[in-house]
Amino acid sequence: MSLAPLSAFAAHRAHKSHSARPHLPNIRALPYPRLAWPLEISGSQYAPVAWADIAGWSGDDHLAGYMAFRVSCRPIAAQRKPPSDPKALGTSLRDPCRIAKSLDLTDGARAKAFFEEHFLPLRISRLGEGEGFVTGYYEPVIDGSRTQTDVYTVPVYRRPSNLFVRGARQSSAGLPNKGQVYRKIGRRKLVPYYDRAEIEDGVIAGRGLEICWLKNQTDLLFTQIQGSARVKLEDGSTIRINYDAHNGYPYTPVGRILIERNIIPKDQMSMQKIREWMEQNPDGSNELRRQNRSYVFFREVNLSDKDEAVGAQGVPLTPGRSIAVDKALHVYGTPFFIEGELPIESELSKTPFRRLMIAQDTGSAIVGPARADLYFGAGAEAGRVSGRLRHNARFAILIPKSLDPVARGRKMPVPDERPSEKIAKLFPQVDPLKDQPREKDQKNGTKPTEASAAAGSKAAVGAREPAKNGAPAAVAPSATTQTAVTKPVPLPEARPNIAPSRELRRHRHYRHYRRVR
């Protein structure tokens, strides 16, 4: 503490001398300040792009994208505390969402101006790749029954009470679709949960977990892949089921297995092809289905036939405007503009797809910074369109202007300039611990200097002898023509670790007491 006034005085003198000599270069303080990176999305590459350079941006229906964005803004604008998974993009969406909540736009031109005023487009893709990848999903409409009959024999299970996901509460409305899942035995023992084969064989049957019953396992498999369904009951009513939990095993696409077995060509793969093959090969479909050990549990939701399915964000999805993204990299409510040539009108068509989409859902198979699952709605037609999609596309992520990576990049510290090549050669750095005499020289009894001198003399003799092929040999430089070589500067030795003596430790903890009379 006694040095504090001296340091303040020295800093004041240094400030005055620096102001008197403005030509001196600025000396950077060490260590460098820690600043937040502009925008971190793991495994991705992104670059700013102009609105005019995004193909199809001007021709899109921006009002439809704006309406879907406002749906996502309801939970974002209502947030009062930072999100549990703090990402820069997640907190920065609040301001555009609050502005959108106060606006009631009915014109596409004004909706377009809203995005251009409050967002910046970045071309994004996986590191080392130029394009992303899109698939499609929908909400199946299938027949079912509240009770088990001779026709409806396959149960749809709700989440069991002995299923635990690490890092999530058991009372949550929906558990994550990624992470370790356990089955509780007794009070403390946790083991992996049952896989698909065990559950299909009835290991959890008879516990009152059945929501309804379907006709076959194929209907259940496709319902689990899509994450939701509308079940038409025998009395004409409809129940809606949504994803609630999974059993912890990674998802294995059955379509990929059919391609690897050369059963269905890759260019012809679709959900319709998978369903047709399973219906024609019931025995093979059982074995194929169990290759995917992942199993999904559902919950019944209170939605009418007119309501759309609810995504992982907790808001209704918008057909043609909602997408599922990788939740580990992106946040819900983020706008994306996707460009591609997709088989929407028919299997062989290349329909131009230029559309503003909003991230409102996720899925275990959706992994990567430029990976999206496009939602097409409910019903058979939506299923046919989404089942054909497995195509590359270009992605542009729209980030709020408060996250401008170019503006933030200007504030990032730049490393000091490296010394010139000439200085580096004059003062080579040597590590005395690494540059020890080699074992070969130690065994021969020669010192490093003697070995190098001997090698130099041999090289000189060899230079004086003529080459075997008759070509003139190189002449070794004489002692008078050799240039002086600067001696390497050794690095400082490591500081020895010396333990304090017992007397010093005793003296350090000795206390002096003053007797008060």
Short mmCIF file of C-alpha atoms in Angstrom, two decimals:
data_model
loop_
_atom_site.label_atom_id
_atom_site.label_comp_id
_atom_site.label_asym_id
_atom_site.label_seq_id
_atom_site.Cartn_x
_atom_site.Cartn_y
_atom_site.Cartn_z
CA MET A 1 0.00 0.00 0.00
CA SER A 2 2.95 2.33 0.60
CA LEU A 3 3.86 2.16 -3.10
CA ALA A 4 0.43 3.36 -4.25
CA PRO A 5 1.22 7.14 -4.07
CA LEU A 6 4.50 6.55 -5.92
CA SER A 7 2.78 4.60 -8.68
CA ALA A 8 0.14 7.31 -9.05
CA PHE A 9 2.80 9.97 -9.24
CA ALA A 10 4.75 7.99 -11.82
CA ALA A 11 1.62 7.50 -13.91
CA HIS A 12 0.94 11.25 -13.77
CA ARG A 13 4.49 12.06 -14.89
CA ALA A 14 4.25 9.50 -17.69
CA HIS A 15 0.97 11.04 -18.86
CA LYS A 16 2.52 14.53 -18.97
CA SER A 17 5.60 13.34 -20.82
CA HIS A 18 3.45 11.43 -23.28
CA SER A 19 1.33 14.50 -24.01
CA ALA A 20 4.49 16.58 -24.51
CA ARG A 21 5.85 14.09 -27.05
CA PRO A 22 2.89 13.02 -29.24
CA HIS A 23 5.16 11.52 -31.88
CA LEU A 24 5.99 8.51 -29.67
CA PRO A 25 4.14 5.30 -30.56
CA ASN A 26 1.39 4.02 -28.29
CA ILE A 27 2.51 1.16 -26.06
CA ARG A 28 -0.13 -1.50 -25.62
CA ALA A 29 -0.91 -2.47 -22.05
CA LEU A 30 -0.37 -6.11 -21.17
CA PRO A 31 -2.24 -8.37 -20.83
CA TYR A 32 -4.53 -7.56 -23.75
CA PRO A 33 -8.12 -6.75 -22.78
CA ARG A 34 -10.56 -9.61 -23.07
CA LEU A 35 -13.30 -8.65 -25.50
CA ALA A 36 -16.28 -10.71 -26.63
CA TRP A 37 -16.01 -12.12 -30.13
CA PRO A 38 -18.40 -10.58 -32.67
CA LEU A 39 -20.50 -13.71 -33.20
CA GLU A 40 -19.53 -17.27 -32.33
CA ILE A 41 -21.32 -20.16 -34.04
CA SER A 42 -19.31 -23.33 -33.58
CA GLY A 43 -18.11 -25.09 -36.73
CA SER A 44 -19.39 -22.39 -39.08
CA GLN A 45 -18.10 -19.78 -41.46
CA TYR A 46 -20.02 -16.60 -42.18
CA ALA A 47 -19.51 -13.40 -44.13
CA PRO A 48 -21.60 -10.23 -44.56
CA VAL A 49 -23.65 -10.07 -47.75
CA ALA A 50 -25.65 -7.24 -49.29
CA TRP A 51 -29.43 -7.50 -49.52
CA ALA A 52 -29.22 -7.06 -53.29
CA ASP A 53 -26.88 -10.07 -53.55
CA ILE A 54 -29.42 -12.46 -51.97
CA ALA A 55 -31.25 -14.15 -54.83
CA GLY A 56 -35.01 -13.79 -54.48
CA TRP A 57 -35.00 -11.43 -51.50
CA SER A 58 -36.97 -8.69 -53.23
CA GLY A 59 -39.56 -11.11 -54.66
CA ASP A 60 -40.50 -12.89 -51.42
CA ASP A 61 -43.69 -12.37 -49.42
CA HIS A 62 -42.10 -10.52 -46.52
CA LEU A 63 -45.41 -9.98 -44.79
CA ALA A 64 -45.83 -13.75 -44.31
CA GLY A 65 -42.33 -13.98 -42.88
CA TYR A 66 -43.02 -10.99 -40.64
CA MET A 67 -46.18 -12.58 -39.23
CA ALA A 68 -44.28 -15.78 -38.40
CA PHE A 69 -41.54 -13.69 -36.80
CA ARG A 70 -44.08 -11.90 -34.59
CA VAL A 71 -45.34 -15.27 -33.35
CA SER A 72 -41.82 -16.13 -32.16
CA CYS A 73 -41.45 -12.68 -30.62
CA ARG A 74 -44.18 -13.25 -28.03
CA PRO A 75 -42.02 -15.33 -25.64
CA ILE A 76 -38.84 -13.42 -26.56
CA ALA A 77 -40.25 -9.96 -25.80
CA ALA A 78 -41.78 -11.22 -22.56
CA GLN A 79 -38.41 -12.37 -21.18
CA ARG A 80 -37.31 -10.44 -18.12
CA LYS A 81 -34.27 -12.51 -17.19
CA PRO A 82 -31.32 -13.63 -19.36
CA PRO A 83 -31.91 -17.00 -21.04
CA SER A 84 -30.62 -20.13 -19.33
CA ASP A 85 -28.35 -20.76 -22.34
CA PRO A 86 -26.87 -17.28 -22.85
CA LYS A 87 -26.07 -16.69 -26.50
CA ALA A 88 -25.42 -13.25 -27.89
CA LEU A 89 -28.02 -13.71 -30.59
CA GLY A 90 -30.68 -14.75 -28.12
CA THR A 91 -30.46 -11.60 -26.02
CA SER A 92 -30.12 -9.28 -29.02
CA LEU A 93 -33.44 -10.44 -30.52
CA ARG A 94 -35.38 -8.68 -27.78
CA ASP A 95 -35.11 -5.20 -29.29
CA PRO A 96 -36.35 -6.17 -32.80
CA CYS A 97 -39.10 -8.26 -31.20
CA ARG A 98 -40.30 -5.40 -29.03
CA ILE A 99 -40.38 -3.13 -32.06
CA ALA A 100 -42.27 -5.74 -34.09
CA LYS A 101 -44.74 -6.18 -31.25
CA SER A 102 -45.58 -2.48 -31.35
CA LEU A 103 -46.07 -2.49 -35.13
CA ASP A 104 -49.15 -3.80 -36.89
CA LEU A 105 -47.92 -4.08 -40.45
CA THR A 106 -50.27 -5.08 -43.25
CA ASP A 107 -48.05 -4.24 -46.21
CA GLY A 108 -45.29 -6.41 -47.66
CA ALA A 109 -43.09 -3.43 -48.55
CA ARG A 110 -43.13 -2.17 -44.96
CA ALA A 111 -42.38 -5.67 -43.68
CA LYS A 112 -39.39 -5.84 -46.04
CA ALA A 113 -38.20 -2.45 -44.79
CA PHE A 114 -38.53 -3.67 -41.20
CA PHE A 115 -36.07 -6.53 -41.73
CA GLU A 116 -33.65 -4.38 -43.71
CA GLU A 117 -33.71 -1.68 -41.03
CA HIS A 118 -33.16 -3.90 -37.99
CA PHE A 119 -31.17 -6.89 -39.32
CA LEU A 120 -27.97 -7.67 -41.19
CA PRO A 121 -27.67 -10.71 -43.51
CA LEU A 122 -24.73 -13.08 -43.20
CA ARG A 123 -24.00 -15.89 -45.62
CA ILE A 124 -23.47 -18.91 -43.37
CA SER A 125 -22.41 -22.51 -43.96
CA ARG A 126 -20.48 -25.31 -42.34
CA LEU A 127 -16.75 -24.66 -42.13
CA GLY A 128 -15.17 -25.51 -45.49
CA GLU A 129 -18.49 -25.87 -47.34
CA GLY A 130 -20.38 -23.47 -49.56
CA GLU A 131 -23.98 -24.66 -49.11
CA GLY A 132 -26.25 -26.03 -46.44
CA PHE A 133 -28.72 -28.92 -46.45
CA VAL A 134 -32.52 -28.97 -46.10
CA THR A 135 -35.14 -31.64 -45.50
CA GLY A 136 -38.86 -31.41 -44.87
CA TYR A 137 -41.31 -32.50 -42.20
CA TYR A 138 -45.03 -32.37 -41.60
CA GLU A 139 -47.78 -33.42 -39.18
CA PRO A 140 -49.23 -36.84 -40.07
CA VAL A 141 -52.98 -37.47 -39.94
CA ILE A 142 -53.47 -41.12 -38.97
CA ASP A 143 -56.29 -43.36 -37.76
CA GLY A 144 -56.34 -44.55 -34.17
CA SER A 145 -58.42 -45.65 -31.20
CA ARG A 146 -58.61 -44.83 -27.51
CA THR A 147 -58.77 -48.52 -26.69
CA GLN A 148 -56.92 -51.57 -27.96
CA THR A 149 -58.82 -53.61 -30.58
CA ASP A 150 -58.05 -56.26 -33.16
CA VAL A 151 -57.29 -53.48 -35.69
CA TYR A 152 -55.50 -50.98 -33.44
CA THR A 153 -52.78 -52.91 -31.62
CA VAL A 154 -49.76 -50.56 -31.42
CA PRO A 155 -49.69 -48.31 -28.33
CA VAL A 156 -48.56 -44.67 -28.28
CA TYR A 157 -46.82 -44.20 -24.94
CA ARG A 158 -46.56 -41.11 -22.78
CA ARG A 159 -43.36 -40.41 -20.87
CA PRO A 160 -42.70 -43.00 -18.12
CA SER A 161 -42.19 -41.78 -14.57
CA ASN A 162 -38.86 -43.61 -14.21
CA LEU A 163 -37.24 -41.77 -17.15
CA PHE A 164 -34.63 -39.18 -16.20
CA VAL A 165 -32.70 -36.73 -18.41
CA ARG A 166 -29.52 -35.33 -16.93
CA GLY A 167 -29.78 -31.57 -16.53
CA ALA A 168 -33.60 -31.44 -16.85
CA ARG A 169 -36.36 -31.60 -14.30
CA GLN A 170 -38.75 -34.49 -14.49
CA SER A 171 -41.69 -32.10 -14.11
CA SER A 172 -40.80 -30.17 -17.29
CA ALA A 173 -43.45 -29.98 -20.00
CA GLY A 174 -41.04 -31.43 -22.55
CA LEU A 175 -37.58 -32.92 -22.12
CA PRO A 176 -34.64 -32.24 -24.48
CA ASN A 177 -34.26 -34.48 -27.49
CA LYS A 178 -30.52 -34.73 -26.85
CA GLY A 179 -28.53 -35.80 -23.82
CA GLN A 180 -28.14 -38.79 -21.56
CA VAL A 181 -31.35 -40.52 -20.48
CA TYR A 182 -31.52 -42.96 -17.58
CA ARG A 183 -33.92 -45.40 -15.97
CA LYS A 184 -34.12 -45.30 -12.21
CA ILE A 185 -33.87 -48.56 -10.25
CA GLY A 186 -34.60 -48.23 -6.58
CA ARG A 187 -33.59 -44.94 -5.01
CA ARG A 188 -30.18 -44.21 -6.48
CA LYS A 189 -29.20 -46.63 -9.24
CA LEU A 190 -29.43 -45.24 -12.79
CA VAL A 191 -29.04 -47.36 -15.93
CA PRO A 192 -29.62 -46.62 -19.65
CA TYR A 193 -33.26 -46.67 -20.64
CA TYR A 194 -34.85 -49.41 -22.75
CA ASP A 195 -34.23 -49.25 -26.50
CA ARG A 196 -36.80 -49.59 -29.29
CA ALA A 197 -36.70 -53.39 -29.48
CA GLU A 198 -37.32 -53.80 -25.76
CA ILE A 199 -40.18 -51.30 -25.76
CA GLU A 200 -41.82 -52.87 -28.82
CA ASP A 201 -41.58 -56.26 -27.08
CA GLY A 202 -43.71 -54.87 -24.23
CA VAL A 203 -41.26 -54.09 -21.44
CA ILE A 204 -43.32 -51.05 -20.31
CA ALA A 205 -46.75 -52.36 -21.32
CA GLY A 206 -49.57 -52.47 -18.81
CA ARG A 207 -48.48 -49.43 -16.78
CA GLY A 208 -51.24 -47.11 -17.94
CA LEU A 209 -48.92 -45.15 -20.26
CA GLU A 210 -51.01 -45.68 -23.41
CA ILE A 211 -52.44 -42.47 -24.91
CA CYS A 212 -54.05 -44.23 -27.86
CA TRP A 213 -53.54 -47.16 -30.24
CA LEU A 214 -52.48 -47.20 -33.92
CA LYS A 215 -52.78 -49.78 -36.68
CA ASN A 216 -49.12 -50.69 -37.16
CA GLN A 217 -45.56 -49.88 -36.09
CA THR A 218 -44.89 -48.03 -39.36
CA ASP A 219 -47.47 -45.38 -38.47
CA LEU A 220 -45.86 -44.98 -35.07
CA LEU A 221 -42.35 -44.77 -36.54
CA PHE A 222 -43.29 -41.94 -38.91
CA THR A 223 -45.14 -40.16 -36.11
CA GLN A 224 -42.00 -40.34 -33.98
CA ILE A 225 -39.86 -39.04 -36.84
CA GLN A 226 -42.17 -36.03 -37.37
CA GLY A 227 -42.60 -35.34 -33.66
CA SER A 228 -46.37 -34.78 -33.72
CA ALA A 229 -49.56 -36.17 -35.25
CA ARG A 230 -53.33 -35.81 -35.50
CA VAL A 231 -55.02 -39.06 -34.55
CA LYS A 232 -58.49 -39.54 -36.05
CA LEU A 233 -60.56 -41.65 -33.66
CA GLU A 234 -63.35 -44.04 -34.60
CA ASP A 235 -66.03 -41.68 -33.29
CA GLY A 236 -64.87 -38.88 -35.60
CA SER A 237 -63.03 -36.82 -32.99
CA THR A 238 -59.33 -35.95 -33.16
CA ILE A 239 -56.61 -35.97 -30.55
CA ARG A 240 -53.31 -34.13 -30.96
CA ILE A 241 -50.04 -35.56 -29.70
CA ASN A 242 -46.64 -33.83 -29.48
CA TYR A 243 -43.10 -34.85 -28.66
CA ASP A 244 -42.43 -35.09 -24.92
CA ALA A 245 -39.23 -37.15 -24.38
CA HIS A 246 -36.95 -39.79 -25.89
CA ASN A 247 -35.09 -42.81 -24.56
CA GLY A 248 -31.58 -41.42 -25.02
CA TYR A 249 -30.32 -43.42 -28.02
CA PRO A 250 -29.08 -41.60 -31.14
CA TYR A 251 -31.45 -41.43 -34.07
CA THR A 252 -30.53 -43.76 -36.96
CA PRO A 253 -32.27 -42.95 -40.27
CA VAL A 254 -33.84 -46.08 -41.74
CA GLY A 255 -33.59 -44.52 -45.18
CA ARG A 256 -29.81 -44.43 -44.92
CA ILE A 257 -29.76 -48.14 -44.07
CA LEU A 258 -31.86 -48.94 -47.16
CA ILE A 259 -29.43 -46.94 -49.29
CA GLU A 260 -26.38 -48.68 -47.80
CA ARG A 261 -27.99 -52.07 -48.46
CA ASN A 262 -28.67 -51.08 -52.08
CA ILE A 263 -32.40 -51.61 -51.61
CA ILE A 264 -33.48 -48.09 -52.64
CA PRO A 265 -31.22 -45.83 -54.76
CA LYS A 266 -30.17 -42.61 -53.11
CA ASP A 267 -31.69 -40.41 -55.81
CA GLN A 268 -35.07 -42.14 -55.35
CA MET A 269 -35.16 -42.10 -51.56
CA SER A 270 -38.28 -40.62 -49.93
CA MET A 271 -40.62 -41.37 -47.04
CA GLN A 272 -43.13 -42.81 -49.49
CA LYS A 273 -40.52 -45.27 -50.77
CA ILE A 274 -39.70 -46.31 -47.20
CA ARG A 275 -43.36 -46.87 -46.35
CA GLU A 276 -43.97 -48.88 -49.53
CA TRP A 277 -40.98 -51.14 -48.83
CA MET A 278 -42.07 -51.71 -45.21
CA GLU A 279 -45.60 -52.63 -46.25
CA GLN A 280 -44.28 -55.11 -48.82
CA ASN A 281 -41.69 -56.61 -46.43
CA PRO A 282 -43.24 -56.93 -42.95
CA ASP A 283 -40.51 -59.23 -41.60
CA GLY A 284 -37.71 -57.07 -42.95
CA SER A 285 -39.39 -53.92 -41.69
CA ASN A 286 -39.23 -55.19 -38.09
CA GLU A 287 -35.49 -55.77 -38.34
CA LEU A 288 -34.96 -52.46 -40.16
CA ARG A 289 -37.02 -50.46 -37.69
CA ARG A 290 -35.10 -51.84 -34.71
CA GLN A 291 -31.83 -50.64 -36.19
CA ASN A 292 -33.04 -47.26 -34.99
CA ARG A 293 -32.83 -47.76 -31.22
CA SER A 294 -34.24 -44.30 -30.55
CA TYR A 295 -37.81 -44.17 -29.23
CA VAL A 296 -40.04 -41.11 -28.72
CA PHE A 297 -42.69 -40.59 -26.05
CA PHE A 298 -45.61 -38.20 -26.55
CA ARG A 299 -48.00 -36.04 -24.60
CA GLU A 300 -51.56 -35.10 -25.50
CA VAL A 301 -52.05 -31.39 -26.26
CA ASN A 302 -55.23 -29.36 -26.25
CA LEU A 303 -55.42 -28.21 -29.88
CA SER A 304 -58.30 -28.14 -32.32
CA ASP A 305 -58.22 -29.33 -35.91
CA LYS A 306 -57.69 -25.74 -37.08
CA ASP A 307 -54.60 -25.18 -34.93
CA GLU A 308 -51.14 -25.93 -36.25
CA ALA A 309 -48.64 -28.11 -34.46
CA VAL A 310 -46.58 -26.54 -31.68
CA GLY A 311 -42.81 -26.44 -32.13
CA ALA A 312 -40.05 -26.71 -29.56
CA GLN A 313 -40.19 -22.95 -28.97
CA GLY A 314 -43.70 -23.40 -27.65
CA VAL A 315 -45.44 -21.44 -30.41
CA PRO A 316 -47.64 -22.71 -33.28
CA LEU A 317 -45.74 -23.49 -36.46
CA THR A 318 -46.47 -21.71 -39.74
CA PRO A 319 -46.55 -23.96 -42.84
CA GLY A 320 -43.95 -22.84 -45.35
CA ARG A 321 -42.36 -20.37 -42.91
CA SER A 322 -41.23 -22.41 -39.88
CA ILE A 323 -38.03 -24.41 -39.77
CA ALA A 324 -36.32 -26.70 -37.29
CA VAL A 325 -32.66 -25.85 -36.58
CA ASP A 326 -29.81 -27.06 -34.40
CA LYS A 327 -30.68 -25.73 -30.95
CA ALA A 328 -27.06 -26.10 -29.81
CA LEU A 329 -25.99 -23.44 -32.33
CA HIS A 330 -29.01 -21.22 -32.97
CA VAL A 331 -31.80 -19.64 -30.94
CA TYR A 332 -35.52 -19.69 -31.61
CA GLY A 333 -36.90 -16.71 -33.44
CA THR A 334 -33.87 -16.21 -35.68
CA PRO A 335 -34.82 -15.35 -39.30
CA PHE A 336 -33.13 -17.28 -42.11
CA PHE A 337 -33.39 -16.74 -45.86
CA ILE A 338 -33.05 -20.01 -47.76
CA GLU A 339 -32.38 -20.30 -51.50
CA GLY A 340 -32.50 -23.53 -53.46
CA GLU A 341 -34.02 -25.63 -56.22
CA LEU A 342 -36.37 -28.08 -54.52
CA PRO A 343 -38.75 -30.80 -55.84
CA ILE A 344 -41.91 -29.20 -54.48
CA GLU A 345 -44.25 -29.50 -57.46
CA SER A 346 -43.16 -33.04 -58.34
CA GLU A 347 -40.36 -35.51 -57.68
CA LEU A 348 -38.34 -34.37 -60.71
CA SER A 349 -39.16 -30.67 -60.60
CA LYS A 350 -36.70 -27.98 -59.58
CA THR A 351 -38.97 -25.38 -58.08
CA PRO A 352 -37.16 -22.14 -57.13
CA PHE A 353 -37.35 -21.79 -53.36
CA ARG A 354 -36.52 -18.26 -52.14
CA ARG A 355 -38.14 -17.72 -48.79
CA LEU A 356 -37.73 -16.03 -45.43
CA MET A 357 -38.03 -18.67 -42.69
CA ILE A 358 -38.15 -18.44 -38.88
CA ALA A 359 -36.42 -20.91 -36.52
CA GLN A 360 -39.18 -22.26 -34.24
CA ASP A 361 -38.41 -25.96 -33.82
CA THR A 362 -35.57 -28.47 -33.48
CA GLY A 363 -34.85 -32.16 -34.00
CA SER A 364 -32.22 -34.74 -33.08
CA ALA A 365 -31.27 -35.22 -36.75
CA ILE A 366 -30.88 -31.46 -37.37
CA VAL A 367 -27.19 -30.83 -36.75
CA GLY A 368 -25.01 -28.04 -38.14
CA PRO A 369 -25.01 -24.27 -38.69
CA ALA A 370 -26.64 -24.45 -42.14
CA ARG A 371 -29.09 -27.31 -41.60
CA ALA A 372 -32.87 -26.88 -41.58
CA ASP A 373 -36.04 -28.95 -41.63
CA LEU A 374 -38.80 -27.12 -43.50
CA TYR A 375 -42.33 -27.44 -42.09
CA PHE A 376 -45.07 -27.89 -44.72
CA GLY A 377 -48.18 -28.34 -42.55
CA ALA A 378 -50.45 -31.35 -41.96
CA GLY A 379 -51.95 -34.01 -44.20
CA ALA A 380 -51.00 -36.35 -47.00
CA GLU A 381 -49.98 -33.68 -49.52
CA ALA A 382 -47.66 -32.01 -47.04
CA GLY A 383 -46.20 -35.44 -46.35
CA ARG A 384 -45.53 -36.09 -50.03
CA VAL A 385 -43.76 -32.74 -50.48
CA SER A 386 -41.66 -32.99 -47.32
CA GLY A 387 -40.76 -36.61 -48.03
CA ARG A 388 -39.01 -35.64 -51.28
CA LEU A 389 -36.65 -33.07 -49.74
CA ARG A 390 -33.00 -34.00 -49.27
CA HIS A 391 -31.24 -31.18 -51.10
CA ASN A 392 -28.52 -28.57 -50.81
CA ALA A 393 -29.48 -24.93 -50.34
CA ARG A 394 -27.85 -21.59 -49.54
CA PHE A 395 -28.41 -20.04 -46.14
CA ALA A 396 -28.38 -16.42 -45.02
CA ILE A 397 -28.87 -15.79 -41.31
CA LEU A 398 -30.38 -12.45 -40.30
CA ILE A 399 -28.80 -11.05 -37.14
CA PRO A 400 -29.76 -7.84 -35.31
CA LYS A 401 -27.63 -4.82 -36.14
CA SER A 402 -26.37 -4.70 -32.56
CA LEU A 403 -24.33 -7.81 -33.44
CA ASP A 404 -22.66 -6.35 -36.53
CA PRO A 405 -19.51 -8.51 -36.80
CA VAL A 406 -17.69 -5.89 -38.90
CA ALA A 407 -18.22 -3.14 -36.31
CA ARG A 408 -17.25 -5.44 -33.46
CA GLY A 409 -14.23 -6.73 -35.35
CA ARG A 410 -12.73 -3.22 -35.49
CA LYS A 411 -12.52 -3.23 -31.69
CA MET A 412 -10.72 -6.57 -31.45
CA PRO A 413 -7.01 -6.29 -30.47
CA VAL A 414 -4.54 -7.03 -33.25
CA PRO A 415 -1.32 -8.92 -32.38
CA ASP A 416 1.90 -6.90 -32.33
CA GLU A 417 4.06 -6.94 -35.43
CA ARG A 418 6.51 -9.81 -35.70
CA PRO A 419 10.23 -8.95 -35.76
CA SER A 420 11.83 -8.73 -39.17
CA GLU A 421 13.51 -11.74 -40.71
CA LYS A 422 16.90 -10.07 -40.40
CA ILE A 423 16.51 -9.50 -36.65
CA ALA A 424 15.32 -13.08 -36.16
CA LYS A 425 18.45 -14.44 -37.86
CA LEU A 426 20.81 -12.24 -35.86
CA PHE A 427 19.29 -13.22 -32.53
CA PRO A 428 18.10 -16.83 -32.70
CA GLN A 429 16.43 -18.00 -29.52
CA VAL A 430 17.88 -21.16 -27.95
CA ASP A 431 16.32 -23.26 -25.24
CA PRO A 432 19.12 -24.70 -23.04
CA LEU A 433 16.87 -27.52 -21.81
CA LYS A 434 16.09 -28.75 -25.32
CA ASP A 435 19.46 -28.14 -26.99
CA GLN A 436 21.36 -30.76 -24.97
CA PRO A 437 24.17 -32.91 -26.46
CA ARG A 438 22.78 -35.80 -28.40
CA GLU A 439 23.08 -39.32 -26.98
CA LYS A 440 25.12 -40.42 -30.02
CA ASP A 441 27.78 -37.78 -29.36
CA GLN A 442 27.84 -38.59 -25.66
CA LYS A 443 28.41 -42.29 -26.36
CA ASN A 444 31.28 -41.51 -28.77
CA GLY A 445 32.91 -39.28 -26.15
CA THR A 446 32.96 -36.22 -28.42
CA LYS A 447 31.75 -32.80 -27.44
CA PRO A 448 29.21 -30.99 -29.60
CA THR A 449 31.78 -28.41 -30.66
CA GLU A 450 34.30 -31.11 -31.59
CA ALA A 451 31.67 -33.03 -33.57
CA SER A 452 30.66 -29.94 -35.49
CA ALA A 453 34.31 -29.05 -36.16
CA ALA A 454 35.01 -32.58 -37.42
CA ALA A 455 31.99 -32.47 -39.65
CA GLY A 456 33.13 -29.13 -41.00
CA SER A 457 36.62 -30.44 -41.81
CA LYS A 458 35.17 -33.46 -43.62
CA ALA A 459 32.95 -31.18 -45.65
CA ALA A 460 35.92 -29.02 -46.56
CA VAL A 461 38.02 -32.01 -47.68
CA GLY A 462 35.14 -33.37 -49.70
CA ALA A 463 34.75 -30.01 -51.36
CA ARG A 464 38.34 -29.97 -52.50
CA GLU A 465 38.13 -33.44 -54.08
CA PRO A 466 36.76 -33.64 -57.62
CA ALA A 467 33.29 -35.12 -58.11
CA LYS A 468 33.01 -38.72 -59.28
CA ASN A 469 30.93 -37.81 -62.34
CA GLY A 470 33.55 -35.38 -63.53
CA ALA A 471 31.59 -32.27 -62.70
CA PRO A 472 33.46 -29.50 -60.93
CA ALA A 473 33.08 -29.75 -57.21
CA ALA A 474 31.95 -26.87 -55.07
CA VAL A 475 34.77 -24.95 -53.47
CA ALA A 476 34.52 -24.50 -49.73
CA PRO A 477 34.88 -20.92 -48.53
CA SER A 478 38.19 -20.13 -46.95
CA ALA A 479 38.64 -18.92 -43.41
CA THR A 480 39.22 -15.40 -44.66
CA THR A 481 36.00 -15.29 -46.66
CA GLN A 482 33.73 -16.84 -44.02
CA THR A 483 31.23 -14.45 -42.45
CA ALA A 484 31.02 -14.06 -38.71
CA VAL A 485 28.06 -15.81 -37.11
CA THR A 486 26.49 -14.25 -34.05
CA LYS A 487 26.44 -16.48 -31.00
CA PRO A 488 22.88 -17.65 -30.16
CA VAL A 489 21.30 -15.91 -27.22
CA PRO A 490 20.21 -18.53 -24.67
CA LEU A 491 16.85 -18.28 -23.00
CA PRO A 492 16.81 -17.65 -19.24
CA GLU A 493 16.84 -20.74 -17.07
CA ALA A 494 13.78 -21.82 -15.21
CA ARG A 495 13.41 -20.35 -11.75
CA PRO A 496 14.29 -22.96 -9.11
CA ASN A 497 11.53 -24.02 -6.78
CA ILE A 498 13.09 -23.63 -3.31
CA ALA A 499 10.96 -24.34 -0.28
CA PRO A 500 11.27 -21.81 2.57
CA SER A 501 13.23 -22.93 5.61
CA ARG A 502 11.58 -23.83 8.88
CA GLU A 503 13.07 -20.79 10.63
CA LEU A 504 11.61 -18.48 8.00
CA ARG A 505 8.17 -20.09 8.29
CA ARG A 506 8.35 -19.90 12.08
CA HIS A 507 9.38 -16.24 11.94
CA ARG A 508 6.60 -15.43 9.45
CA HIS A 509 3.87 -16.72 11.74
CA TYR A 510 5.42 -15.36 14.94
CA ARG A 511 3.23 -12.75 16.57
CA HIS A 512 4.47 -9.87 18.66
CA TYR A 513 2.29 -8.81 21.52
CA ARG A 514 2.53 -5.48 23.30
CA ARG A 515 1.86 -5.58 26.98
CA VAL A 516 -0.51 -2.86 28.04
CA ARG A 517 -0.14 -1.66 31.63
#
